Short mmCIF file of C-alpha atoms and ligand atoms in Angstrom, two decimals:
data_model
loop_
_atom_site.label_atom_id
_atom_site.label_comp_id
_atom_site.label_asym_id
_atom_site.label_seq_id
_atom_site.Cartn_x
_atom_site.Cartn_y
_atom_site.Cartn_z
CA MET A 16 19.49 6.17 -23.43
CA LYS A 17 19.03 2.73 -24.71
CA SER A 18 20.56 1.75 -27.60
CA PRO A 19 19.13 -1.31 -29.97
CA ALA A 20 22.33 -3.48 -28.93
CA GLU A 21 21.44 -3.56 -25.13
CA PRO A 22 19.30 -7.15 -24.17
CA ALA A 23 15.95 -6.02 -23.99
CA VAL A 24 13.35 -7.38 -20.99
CA ASP A 25 11.13 -10.10 -22.40
CA GLN A 26 7.51 -7.98 -22.92
CA ALA A 27 5.95 -11.06 -22.69
CA GLU A 28 7.16 -11.27 -19.19
CA TRP A 29 6.74 -8.49 -18.06
CA ASP A 30 2.87 -8.27 -19.04
CA ARG A 31 2.34 -11.50 -16.87
CA VAL A 32 4.15 -9.82 -14.33
CA LYS A 33 1.59 -6.48 -14.14
CA THR A 34 -1.74 -9.17 -14.21
CA ARG A 35 -0.60 -10.59 -11.13
CA LEU A 36 0.37 -7.03 -9.77
CA LYS A 37 -3.25 -5.78 -10.81
CA GLN A 38 -4.78 -9.13 -9.02
CA GLU A 39 -2.96 -8.28 -5.65
CA PHE A 40 -2.37 -4.43 -5.01
CA GLY A 41 -5.82 -3.85 -6.80
CA GLU A 42 -6.93 -1.24 -9.42
CA SER A 43 -6.03 1.74 -7.51
CA ALA A 44 -2.48 0.68 -6.95
CA PHE A 45 -2.19 -0.70 -9.64
CA LYS A 46 -2.92 2.50 -11.85
CA ASN A 47 -0.97 4.72 -9.32
CA TRP A 48 2.07 2.80 -9.33
CA VAL A 49 2.86 0.03 -11.57
CA THR A 50 1.17 1.53 -15.02
CA PRO A 51 4.12 4.59 -15.12
CA ILE A 52 7.15 2.34 -15.36
CA THR A 53 8.41 1.15 -18.04
CA VAL A 54 10.99 -1.24 -18.81
CA GLY A 55 14.35 -0.47 -19.55
CA THR A 56 17.06 -2.77 -19.62
CA PHE A 57 17.85 -6.77 -18.96
CA ARG A 58 20.87 -7.29 -18.12
CA ASN A 59 23.21 -10.18 -15.55
CA GLY A 60 20.12 -11.36 -13.95
CA GLU A 61 18.90 -7.31 -12.87
CA VAL A 62 16.26 -6.04 -15.12
CA GLU A 63 15.83 -1.98 -15.07
CA LEU A 64 12.92 -0.74 -14.48
CA ALA A 65 12.55 3.29 -15.22
CA VAL A 66 9.73 5.46 -13.58
CA PRO A 67 9.29 9.40 -14.15
CA THR A 68 9.67 10.87 -10.78
CA ARG A 69 12.49 10.29 -7.79
CA PHE A 70 9.60 9.53 -5.05
CA MET A 71 7.98 7.28 -7.25
CA ARG A 72 10.98 5.12 -7.48
CA ASP A 73 11.77 5.19 -4.23
CA TRP A 74 8.01 4.45 -2.72
CA ILE A 75 7.99 1.75 -5.33
CA THR A 76 11.14 0.27 -4.21
CA THR A 77 9.96 -0.08 -1.13
CA HIS A 78 6.34 -1.15 -1.29
CA TYR A 79 6.53 -3.09 -4.95
CA ALA A 80 9.98 -3.32 -6.50
CA GLU A 81 10.44 -7.19 -3.74
CA ARG A 82 7.09 -8.08 -5.63
CA ILE A 83 7.69 -7.34 -8.85
CA ARG A 84 10.85 -9.61 -8.29
CA ALA A 85 9.76 -12.64 -7.21
CA LEU A 86 6.86 -12.49 -9.99
CA TRP A 87 9.06 -12.06 -12.41
CA ASN A 88 11.80 -14.30 -11.26
CA GLY A 89 8.49 -17.00 -11.40
CA GLU A 90 8.23 -16.14 -14.63
CA ASN A 91 11.95 -16.04 -15.49
CA PRO A 92 14.73 -17.98 -13.19
CA SER A 93 16.88 -15.69 -14.30
CA VAL A 94 15.84 -12.33 -13.62
CA ARG A 95 17.62 -12.06 -9.92
CA LYS A 96 17.22 -8.61 -9.22
CA VAL A 97 14.63 -5.84 -10.22
CA THR A 98 16.62 -1.88 -9.93
CA LEU A 99 14.49 1.47 -10.19
CA LYS A 100 15.88 4.58 -11.92
CA VAL A 101 14.30 7.71 -12.88
CA GLU A 102 13.70 8.91 -16.60
CA ALA A 103 12.68 12.29 -16.12
CA ALA A 104 11.97 12.97 -20.19
CA ARG A 105 8.99 10.55 -19.11
CA ASN A 106 7.68 13.05 -17.27
CA ALA A 107 5.49 15.37 -19.83
CA ALA A 108 4.17 11.26 -21.28
CA MET A 109 3.10 10.39 -18.22
CA ALA A 110 0.50 13.27 -17.09
CA GLY A 111 -2.14 11.91 -19.16
CA THR A 112 -2.02 7.83 -18.03
CA ALA A 113 -0.77 8.08 -14.63
CA THR A 114 -3.72 10.37 -12.72
CA ARG A 115 -6.84 9.18 -11.06
CA GLU A 116 -9.75 9.66 -13.51
CA LYS A 117 -11.08 11.68 -11.14
CA GLN A 118 -8.40 14.25 -9.60
CA PRO A 119 -10.31 17.36 -9.47
CA ALA A 120 -7.65 19.08 -11.93
CA HIS A 121 -6.38 21.13 -9.15
CA LYS A 122 -8.44 24.01 -9.96
CA ALA A 123 -7.75 25.84 -6.72
CA MET A 124 -4.33 25.58 -7.70
CA GLY A 125 -3.99 27.07 -11.44
CA PRO A 126 -1.39 25.23 -13.90
CA SER A 127 1.92 25.92 -11.59
CA PRO A 128 4.85 23.83 -12.13
CA ARG A 129 4.56 22.63 -9.20
CA ALA A 130 0.38 21.12 -9.66
CA ALA A 131 1.86 20.04 -12.69
CA SER A 132 4.18 17.62 -12.03
CA ALA A 133 2.18 16.32 -8.73
CA ARG A 134 -0.03 15.33 -11.65
CA ALA A 135 2.76 13.79 -13.62
CA THR A 136 3.87 11.65 -10.88
CA GLY A 137 0.54 10.01 -10.88
CA PHE A 138 0.12 9.98 -6.66
CA PRO A 139 -2.79 10.69 -5.26
CA ALA A 140 -1.43 13.48 -3.58
CA PRO A 141 -3.68 15.33 -0.65
CA ASN A 142 -5.26 18.72 -1.34
CA VAL A 143 -2.28 20.83 -0.59
CA THR A 144 -1.42 24.09 -2.51
CA ALA A 145 1.61 25.26 -4.63
CA THR A 146 2.38 28.25 -1.84
CA LEU A 147 1.68 25.09 0.64
CA GLY A 148 5.03 23.10 -0.81
CA ALA A 149 3.63 19.95 -2.30
CA ASP A 150 6.40 17.93 -0.65
CA LEU A 151 5.44 18.88 3.17
CA SER A 152 2.55 16.60 3.22
CA ALA A 153 3.21 12.35 2.77
CA PRO A 154 2.05 10.80 0.15
CA LEU A 155 -1.36 8.22 1.04
CA ASP A 156 -1.28 4.71 0.30
CA PRO A 157 -4.12 4.12 -1.83
CA ARG A 158 -4.78 1.54 0.04
CA TYR A 159 -5.62 3.04 3.28
CA VAL A 160 -9.11 3.91 3.15
CA PHE A 161 -12.09 2.91 5.16
CA GLU A 162 -13.60 0.04 3.27
CA ASN A 163 -10.75 -1.98 3.40
CA PHE A 164 -10.04 -1.19 7.48
CA VAL A 165 -11.97 -4.27 8.69
CA VAL A 166 -13.45 -3.55 11.73
CA GLY A 167 -13.88 -5.43 15.26
CA LYS A 168 -14.23 -5.19 18.98
CA PRO A 169 -10.70 -3.95 19.63
CA ASN A 170 -10.66 -0.92 17.27
CA GLU A 171 -13.85 -0.20 16.16
CA PHE A 172 -14.70 3.09 18.45
CA ALA A 173 -11.08 4.09 17.28
CA TYR A 174 -12.84 3.56 13.60
CA ALA A 175 -16.16 5.23 14.90
CA ALA A 176 -13.85 8.24 15.56
CA ALA A 177 -12.06 9.04 12.56
CA LYS A 178 -15.20 8.53 10.28
CA ARG A 179 -16.43 11.08 12.39
CA VAL A 180 -13.91 13.21 12.11
CA ALA A 181 -13.77 12.38 8.29
CA GLU A 182 -17.35 12.66 6.98
CA SER A 183 -18.14 15.78 9.60
CA VAL A 184 -17.72 19.64 8.16
CA GLN A 185 -17.79 20.78 11.96
CA VAL A 186 -15.06 19.98 13.92
CA SER A 187 -16.10 17.49 16.26
CA PHE A 188 -13.45 16.55 18.51
CA ASN A 189 -10.14 18.75 18.83
CA PRO A 190 -7.60 16.67 18.74
CA LEU A 191 -8.18 12.91 17.52
CA PHE A 192 -5.84 11.24 19.31
CA LEU A 193 -5.41 7.77 17.95
CA TYR A 194 -3.28 5.46 20.25
CA GLY A 195 -2.13 1.54 20.14
CA GLY A 196 0.91 -1.03 19.43
CA VAL A 197 2.71 -1.47 16.58
CA GLY A 198 1.01 -2.81 13.24
CA LEU A 199 -2.67 -2.27 14.29
CA GLY A 200 -4.03 -0.47 11.79
CA LYS A 201 -3.39 4.05 12.80
CA THR A 202 -1.50 5.27 9.36
CA HIS A 203 -4.25 3.05 8.30
CA LEU A 204 -6.89 5.24 9.71
CA MET A 205 -5.58 8.22 9.68
CA HIS A 206 -4.99 7.87 5.94
CA ALA A 207 -8.64 6.71 5.57
CA ILE A 208 -9.69 10.02 6.88
CA ALA A 209 -7.96 12.56 3.78
CA TRP A 210 -8.54 9.95 1.30
CA GLU A 211 -12.54 10.61 2.78
CA ILE A 212 -12.17 14.32 3.17
CA ARG A 213 -10.83 14.57 -0.04
CA GLN A 214 -13.03 13.15 -1.65
CA ARG A 215 -16.15 15.08 -0.10
CA ASP A 216 -14.20 18.08 -0.02
CA PRO A 217 -11.14 18.56 -2.58
CA SER A 218 -11.25 21.90 -1.76
CA ARG A 219 -9.72 21.53 1.74
CA LYS A 220 -6.31 21.30 2.68
CA VAL A 221 -5.02 18.16 4.74
CA ILE A 222 -1.72 18.09 5.75
CA TYR A 223 -0.92 14.93 6.63
CA LEU A 224 2.76 14.12 7.73
CA SER A 225 5.27 12.27 10.13
CA ALA A 226 6.01 13.50 13.11
CA GLU A 227 9.46 12.79 12.05
CA LYS A 228 9.10 14.87 8.77
CA PHE A 229 7.54 17.83 11.04
CA MET A 230 10.42 17.79 13.06
CA TYR A 231 12.95 17.60 10.32
CA SER A 232 10.85 20.61 8.17
CA PHE A 233 11.35 22.39 11.39
CA VAL A 234 14.56 22.44 12.13
CA ARG A 235 15.03 23.11 8.28
CA ALA A 236 13.42 26.23 8.80
CA LEU A 237 15.16 27.50 11.56
CA ARG A 238 18.40 26.60 9.77
CA ASN A 239 17.40 28.74 6.30
CA GLN A 240 15.48 31.77 8.78
CA ASP A 241 12.05 30.84 6.93
CA MET A 242 10.10 30.46 10.53
CA VAL A 243 7.85 32.86 8.66
CA SER A 244 6.48 31.41 6.23
CA PHE A 245 6.82 27.69 7.91
CA LYS A 246 3.85 28.74 10.09
CA GLU A 247 2.28 29.40 7.63
CA GLN A 248 2.11 26.21 5.52
CA PHE A 249 0.93 25.02 8.63
CA ARG A 250 -1.29 28.27 9.83
CA SER A 251 -3.45 27.13 6.38
CA VAL A 252 -4.53 23.75 6.55
CA ASP A 253 -8.13 22.66 7.30
CA VAL A 254 -6.96 18.99 8.89
CA LEU A 255 -3.37 18.88 10.05
CA MET A 256 -2.56 14.72 11.12
CA ILE A 257 1.01 14.25 12.07
CA ASP A 258 1.55 10.26 12.41
CA ASP A 259 3.40 9.01 15.32
CA VAL A 260 3.79 12.03 17.09
CA GLN A 261 6.04 9.75 19.81
CA PHE A 262 9.61 10.86 18.05
CA ILE A 263 7.96 15.05 19.19
CA SER A 264 8.78 14.12 22.74
CA GLY A 265 11.62 15.16 24.16
CA LYS A 266 12.92 17.80 21.57
CA ASP A 267 11.80 21.34 23.09
CA SER A 268 11.64 24.05 20.04
CA THR A 269 10.10 21.40 18.26
CA GLN A 270 7.78 20.81 21.36
CA GLU A 271 7.04 24.40 21.10
CA GLU A 272 6.72 25.05 17.15
CA PHE A 273 4.57 22.17 17.66
CA PHE A 274 2.26 23.45 20.73
CA HIS A 275 1.32 27.16 18.78
CA THR A 276 0.95 25.70 15.83
CA PHE A 277 -1.54 23.41 17.71
CA ASN A 278 -2.96 25.95 19.50
CA ALA A 279 -3.19 28.35 16.80
CA LEU A 280 -5.00 25.90 14.92
CA VAL A 281 -7.70 25.04 17.17
CA ASP A 282 -8.35 28.33 17.86
CA GLN A 283 -8.71 28.21 14.65
CA GLY A 284 -11.55 25.89 13.97
CA ARG A 285 -9.40 23.50 11.84
CA GLN A 286 -9.39 19.61 12.42
CA ILE A 287 -6.65 18.12 14.00
CA VAL A 288 -5.45 14.12 14.22
CA LEU A 289 -2.89 12.42 15.74
CA SER A 290 -1.64 9.50 16.63
CA ALA A 291 1.01 7.92 18.87
CA ASP A 292 2.47 4.43 20.25
CA LYS A 293 0.84 5.65 23.97
CA SER A 294 -1.51 7.65 25.22
CA PRO A 295 -1.65 10.97 25.58
CA SER A 296 -1.07 10.69 29.30
CA ASN A 297 2.31 7.59 28.66
CA LEU A 298 4.50 10.23 26.36
CA GLU A 299 7.07 10.70 29.36
CA GLU A 300 9.14 12.92 27.44
CA ILE A 301 6.77 15.83 26.44
CA GLY A 302 5.99 18.71 29.15
CA ASP A 303 2.82 19.26 30.77
CA ARG A 304 1.33 21.18 28.84
CA LEU A 305 1.40 19.76 25.69
CA ARG A 306 0.39 16.81 26.99
CA SER A 307 -2.98 18.12 28.74
CA ARG A 308 -3.65 19.63 25.02
CA LEU A 309 -2.87 16.62 23.80
CA SER A 310 -5.50 14.56 25.86
CA SER A 311 -8.58 17.73 25.41
CA GLY A 312 -10.43 15.87 22.41
CA LEU A 313 -10.54 12.31 22.03
CA VAL A 314 -8.34 9.67 22.58
CA ALA A 315 -9.33 6.79 21.20
CA ASP A 316 -7.22 3.24 20.89
CA LEU A 317 -6.76 0.58 19.00
CA HIS A 318 -6.56 -2.40 20.92
CA PRO A 319 -4.34 -5.67 20.21
CA THR A 320 -5.99 -7.63 17.55
CA THR A 321 -8.29 -10.84 19.15
CA PHE A 322 -8.84 -13.97 16.90
CA GLU A 323 -11.92 -12.93 15.36
CA LEU A 324 -10.74 -9.12 14.17
CA ARG A 325 -6.96 -11.25 12.82
CA LEU A 326 -9.84 -14.42 11.54
CA GLY A 327 -11.83 -10.82 9.32
CA ILE A 328 -8.63 -9.65 8.30
CA LEU A 329 -7.99 -12.75 6.73
CA ASP A 330 -11.20 -13.26 4.94
CA THR A 331 -10.69 -9.65 3.70
CA LYS A 332 -7.28 -10.17 2.22
CA SER A 333 -7.59 -13.36 1.03
CA GLU A 334 -11.00 -11.57 -1.16
CA GLN A 335 -8.68 -8.78 -1.45
CA LEU A 336 -6.03 -11.28 -3.22
CA GLY A 337 -8.86 -13.27 -5.21
CA VAL A 338 -7.86 -16.43 -3.93
CA LEU A 339 -9.62 -18.98 -2.34
CA VAL A 340 -7.97 -19.70 1.03
CA PRO A 341 -9.52 -23.12 3.46
CA GLN A 342 -10.55 -22.24 6.50
CA LYS A 343 -8.12 -24.27 8.13
CA VAL A 344 -5.42 -22.11 7.04
CA LYS A 345 -6.74 -18.90 8.19
CA GLU A 346 -8.22 -20.44 11.64
CA PHE A 347 -3.63 -21.65 11.89
CA LEU A 348 -2.75 -18.16 10.93
CA ALA A 349 -5.17 -16.94 12.96
CA HIS A 350 -4.05 -18.62 16.03
CA LYS A 351 -0.49 -18.39 15.51
CA ILE A 352 0.49 -14.77 13.80
CA THR A 353 -1.12 -12.94 17.44
CA SER A 354 1.68 -9.89 17.29
CA ASN A 355 -0.11 -7.38 14.43
CA VAL A 356 -1.65 -6.95 11.54
CA ARG A 357 1.11 -6.26 9.39
CA GLU A 358 2.50 -9.42 10.15
CA LEU A 359 -0.73 -11.32 9.65
CA GLU A 360 -1.18 -9.94 6.40
CA GLY A 361 2.47 -10.46 5.94
CA ALA A 362 2.26 -14.24 6.54
CA LEU A 363 -1.06 -14.23 3.95
CA THR A 364 0.93 -12.80 0.88
CA ARG A 365 4.04 -14.95 1.38
CA LEU A 366 1.82 -18.04 1.26
CA VAL A 367 -0.63 -16.72 -1.54
CA ALA A 368 3.05 -15.79 -3.28
CA HIS A 369 4.40 -19.03 -2.75
CA ALA A 370 0.49 -21.50 -3.96
CA GLN A 371 0.66 -19.58 -6.79
CA LEU A 372 4.16 -20.00 -7.50
CA VAL A 373 4.25 -23.23 -7.12
CA GLY A 374 0.95 -23.58 -8.85
CA SER A 375 0.12 -26.25 -6.01
CA ALA A 376 -3.31 -25.86 -3.06
CA LEU A 377 -2.96 -23.92 -0.33
CA THR A 378 -3.15 -26.32 2.82
CA LEU A 379 -1.87 -26.35 6.35
CA GLU A 380 0.63 -27.98 5.91
CA THR A 381 2.18 -26.14 3.16
CA ALA A 382 1.40 -23.08 5.57
CA GLN A 383 2.93 -25.10 8.51
CA GLU A 384 6.69 -25.35 6.52
CA LEU A 385 6.48 -21.75 4.66
CA LEU A 386 5.94 -20.24 8.17
CA GLN A 387 8.49 -21.91 10.25
CA ASP A 388 10.85 -19.80 10.71
CA LEU A 389 7.70 -16.42 11.39
CA LEU A 390 6.33 -18.91 13.97
CA ARG A 391 9.36 -19.98 15.66
CA ALA A 392 9.92 -16.37 15.87
CA HIS A 393 6.00 -16.67 18.04
CA ASP A 394 6.44 -19.17 20.11
CA ARG A 395 9.61 -18.28 21.98
CA ARG A 396 9.51 -18.18 25.16
CA LEU A 397 8.94 -15.07 27.54
CA THR A 398 10.94 -15.69 29.92
CA MET A 399 11.22 -14.16 33.52
CA GLU A 400 13.96 -12.76 33.95
CA GLU A 401 12.98 -10.22 30.54
CA ILE A 402 9.68 -9.81 32.30
CA GLN A 403 12.03 -8.50 35.40
CA LYS A 404 13.56 -6.40 33.27
CA ARG A 405 11.49 -4.58 31.18
CA VAL A 406 9.07 -4.04 34.44
CA ALA A 407 12.24 -2.04 36.60
CA GLU A 408 12.72 -0.05 33.24
CA HIS A 409 9.60 0.74 32.90
CA PHE A 410 9.13 1.37 37.19
CA LYS A 411 12.59 3.02 36.18
CA ILE A 412 14.03 0.72 39.83
CA ARG A 413 16.83 -1.49 39.74
CA MET A 414 16.52 -5.23 38.01
CA SER A 415 17.82 -6.28 41.32
CA ASP A 416 15.23 -5.25 43.46
CA MET A 417 12.70 -7.76 41.80
CA SER A 418 14.47 -10.04 43.84
CA SER A 419 15.63 -8.08 46.90
CA ALA A 420 13.75 -8.11 50.41
CA ARG A 421 13.13 -4.02 50.41
CA ARG A 422 9.47 -3.41 50.77
CA SER A 423 8.52 -0.06 50.68
CA ARG A 424 6.28 0.54 47.69
CA VAL A 425 8.43 1.76 45.00
CA VAL A 426 9.39 -1.31 44.27
CA ALA A 427 6.89 -3.81 45.58
CA ARG A 428 5.04 -2.81 43.44
CA PRO A 429 6.67 -3.01 40.40
CA ARG A 430 7.40 -6.29 41.94
CA GLN A 431 3.78 -7.26 41.72
CA VAL A 432 3.59 -6.16 38.77
CA ALA A 433 6.35 -8.70 37.05
CA MET A 434 4.80 -11.79 39.22
CA TYR A 435 0.92 -10.87 38.16
CA LEU A 436 3.26 -10.64 33.96
CA SER A 437 4.77 -13.83 34.74
CA LYS A 438 1.34 -15.93 35.93
CA GLN A 439 -0.02 -14.18 33.09
CA LEU A 440 2.60 -14.36 29.86
CA THR A 441 4.62 -17.60 30.69
CA SER A 442 3.34 -21.00 32.02
CA ARG A 443 5.56 -20.83 35.53
CA SER A 444 3.51 -21.88 38.31
CA LEU A 445 3.18 -20.18 41.74
CA PRO A 446 6.56 -21.44 43.25
CA GLU A 447 8.52 -21.29 40.50
CA ILE A 448 7.26 -17.32 40.17
CA GLY A 449 8.37 -17.12 43.47
CA ARG A 450 11.51 -18.84 43.48
CA ALA A 451 12.48 -16.07 40.21
CA PHE A 452 11.51 -13.62 42.61
CA GLY A 453 13.86 -13.73 45.41
CA GLY A 454 12.52 -17.16 47.04
CA ARG A 455 9.55 -15.88 47.91
CA ASP A 456 6.35 -17.68 48.60
CA HIS A 457 3.97 -18.97 46.64
CA THR A 458 0.88 -17.49 48.68
CA THR A 459 3.51 -13.97 48.60
CA VAL A 460 2.54 -14.71 44.40
CA MET A 461 -1.26 -15.46 44.60
CA HIS A 462 -1.30 -12.03 46.46
CA ALA A 463 0.43 -10.26 43.81
CA VAL A 464 -2.02 -11.50 41.05
CA ARG A 465 -5.28 -10.36 43.06
CA LYS A 466 -3.66 -7.00 44.20
CA VAL A 467 -3.02 -6.24 40.73
CA GLU A 468 -6.43 -7.58 38.94
CA GLU A 469 -7.61 -5.49 41.82
CA LEU A 470 -5.74 -2.04 41.20
CA VAL A 471 -6.95 -2.38 37.49
CA LYS A 472 -9.90 -1.91 38.29
CA LEU A 473 -9.27 1.11 40.36
CA ASP A 474 -6.45 3.11 38.70
CA SER A 475 -6.63 3.32 35.25
CA ALA A 476 -3.47 5.22 35.46
CA PHE A 477 -1.76 1.93 36.78
CA ALA A 478 -3.91 -0.68 34.15
CA GLU A 479 -2.44 1.83 31.25
CA ASP A 480 1.03 0.56 32.63
CA VAL A 481 -0.09 -3.00 32.85
CA GLU A 482 -1.56 -2.84 29.76
CA LEU A 483 1.12 -1.02 27.46
CA LEU A 484 3.80 -3.39 29.46
CA THR A 485 1.44 -6.82 28.07
CA ARG A 486 1.65 -5.30 24.83
CA MET A 487 5.51 -5.12 25.01
CA LEU A 488 6.21 -7.98 26.04
CA GLU A 489 4.23 -9.48 23.92
CA SER A 490 5.34 -7.97 20.32
P1 ADP B 526 0.59 1.34 12.82
O1 ADP B 526 0.47 2.39 11.95
O2 ADP B 526 -0.42 0.99 14.12
O3 ADP B 526 1.87 1.01 12.60
P2 ADP B 526 -1.12 0.49 9.90
O4 ADP B 526 -1.85 1.27 10.09
O5 ADP B 526 0.39 0.63 9.41
O6 ADP B 526 0.23 0.37 11.36
O7 ADP B 526 -1.23 -0.88 9.79
C1 ADP B 526 0.00 -2.33 9.23
C2 ADP B 526 -0.86 -2.97 8.50
O8 ADP B 526 -2.23 -4.06 8.52
C3 ADP B 526 -1.40 -1.92 6.60
O9 ADP B 526 -0.78 -2.12 5.56
C4 ADP B 526 -2.52 -2.05 7.34
O10 ADP B 526 -3.44 -1.81 6.15
C5 ADP B 526 -2.66 -3.12 8.10
N1 ADP B 526 -3.99 -3.66 9.20
C6 ADP B 526 -4.24 -2.95 10.34
N2 ADP B 526 -5.33 -3.06 11.32
C7 ADP B 526 -6.62 -3.64 10.26
C8 ADP B 526 -7.54 -3.55 9.71
N3 ADP B 526 -8.66 -3.13 11.13
N4 ADP B 526 -8.16 -4.11 8.52
C9 ADP B 526 -7.46 -4.23 7.85
N5 ADP B 526 -5.84 -3.78 7.62
C10 ADP B 526 -5.87 -3.51 8.43
MG1 MG B 527 2.43 4.14 11.57
#
């Protein structure tokens, strides 16, 4: 407990930090995550904040603590560290303030202690009943809603599919399988589906969790000989969403259980939404049965972003942050940070935060200076050796076969792919590429490039391989 002798935090500073947090993260995130925080002590450059639950502590620590620290440090340079602790006593007091206004007071559940504590955490939990175990479903990020998702050519199909699933009461396609590279919006779309369903019909039970969490719960149930209730939990949901199912790969018993759960839910007409970093056909380690089941619904992919989409995202995000970012700066970022949306967002936040901290205008020069490290990482030259290595790994051939004289299709085709990618992804000339592949002639390289272009049009599995490799090498 606090004693009066302990050094106190300057409330006015904290208030200013809060104002900034509200601007940056928006009203609802602010309500959910910042309002419940109470300030504690300030000692040796360290501010201690208290929150009512462990869950909130963890969430705020990963998502907001660094930003709180930076903002506070801007107010008062002697604040160098921010830590969070759990102060359970505040639980009851929080119940009122931290609840989203329109939260349908969990009417299906009755006043169970668990429901009460779910309210107290203030995070907008999906509608999970007490018997389902509120801890089964992961929390949803309040920022990940459809309105905040910028739609462009690369993601319009996935967006439309997600929207359809969220809006229809009847099961439309089962499962909806979203796939794409890191940071392209899979998790965002999944949360958006959950939010939308929950808003339209709070009585529908939605469970969203990562594949890792699914496996963890499964293994725990096995160990506790509690499989019956484990299965019950999943089998009584209306919508089951599992994120990053590539992590289910390989674990036989989990796969088996997943498969059964999956079939049971589909048979009962429940909606399933899955995401992964690869298409079902490329999820190598999962069994054929599960793979074909996964492909049996609608498979929608999120393509790497285009310049236009990145620009659109920057427009939207800067508007949300409430700052005027010059067009030149936006174009610069959209040109330079091409890997994924998460990094793009990060770069923008960094620029805006800096400009606000030092009170300077955002210019192209400051952008270049501030993002030096990031840009250098992106300018990094992709080497032909790296390409050869990745391609060899992918097709399971030896690296030495990239330059060997062997001509059998098993090695020749991957070699052609590597030549093609060298042409596409590096600035090397045809003769240079030829030399790197065991001293081959430039016409051989030209032939390889044409061959791959031709095959991509004819063979969709091959096209997927090439696209996957491209993504991997570009990221
Ligand atoms: P993934 O799950 O595919 O790795 P996320 O859904 O976590 O990617 O997205 C990474 C970040 O980029 C998130 O903050 C998300 O809100 C943002 N993001 C991705 N795509 C878009 C988009 N089209 N519009 C707005 N934000 C996006
Ligand atoms: Mg994700």
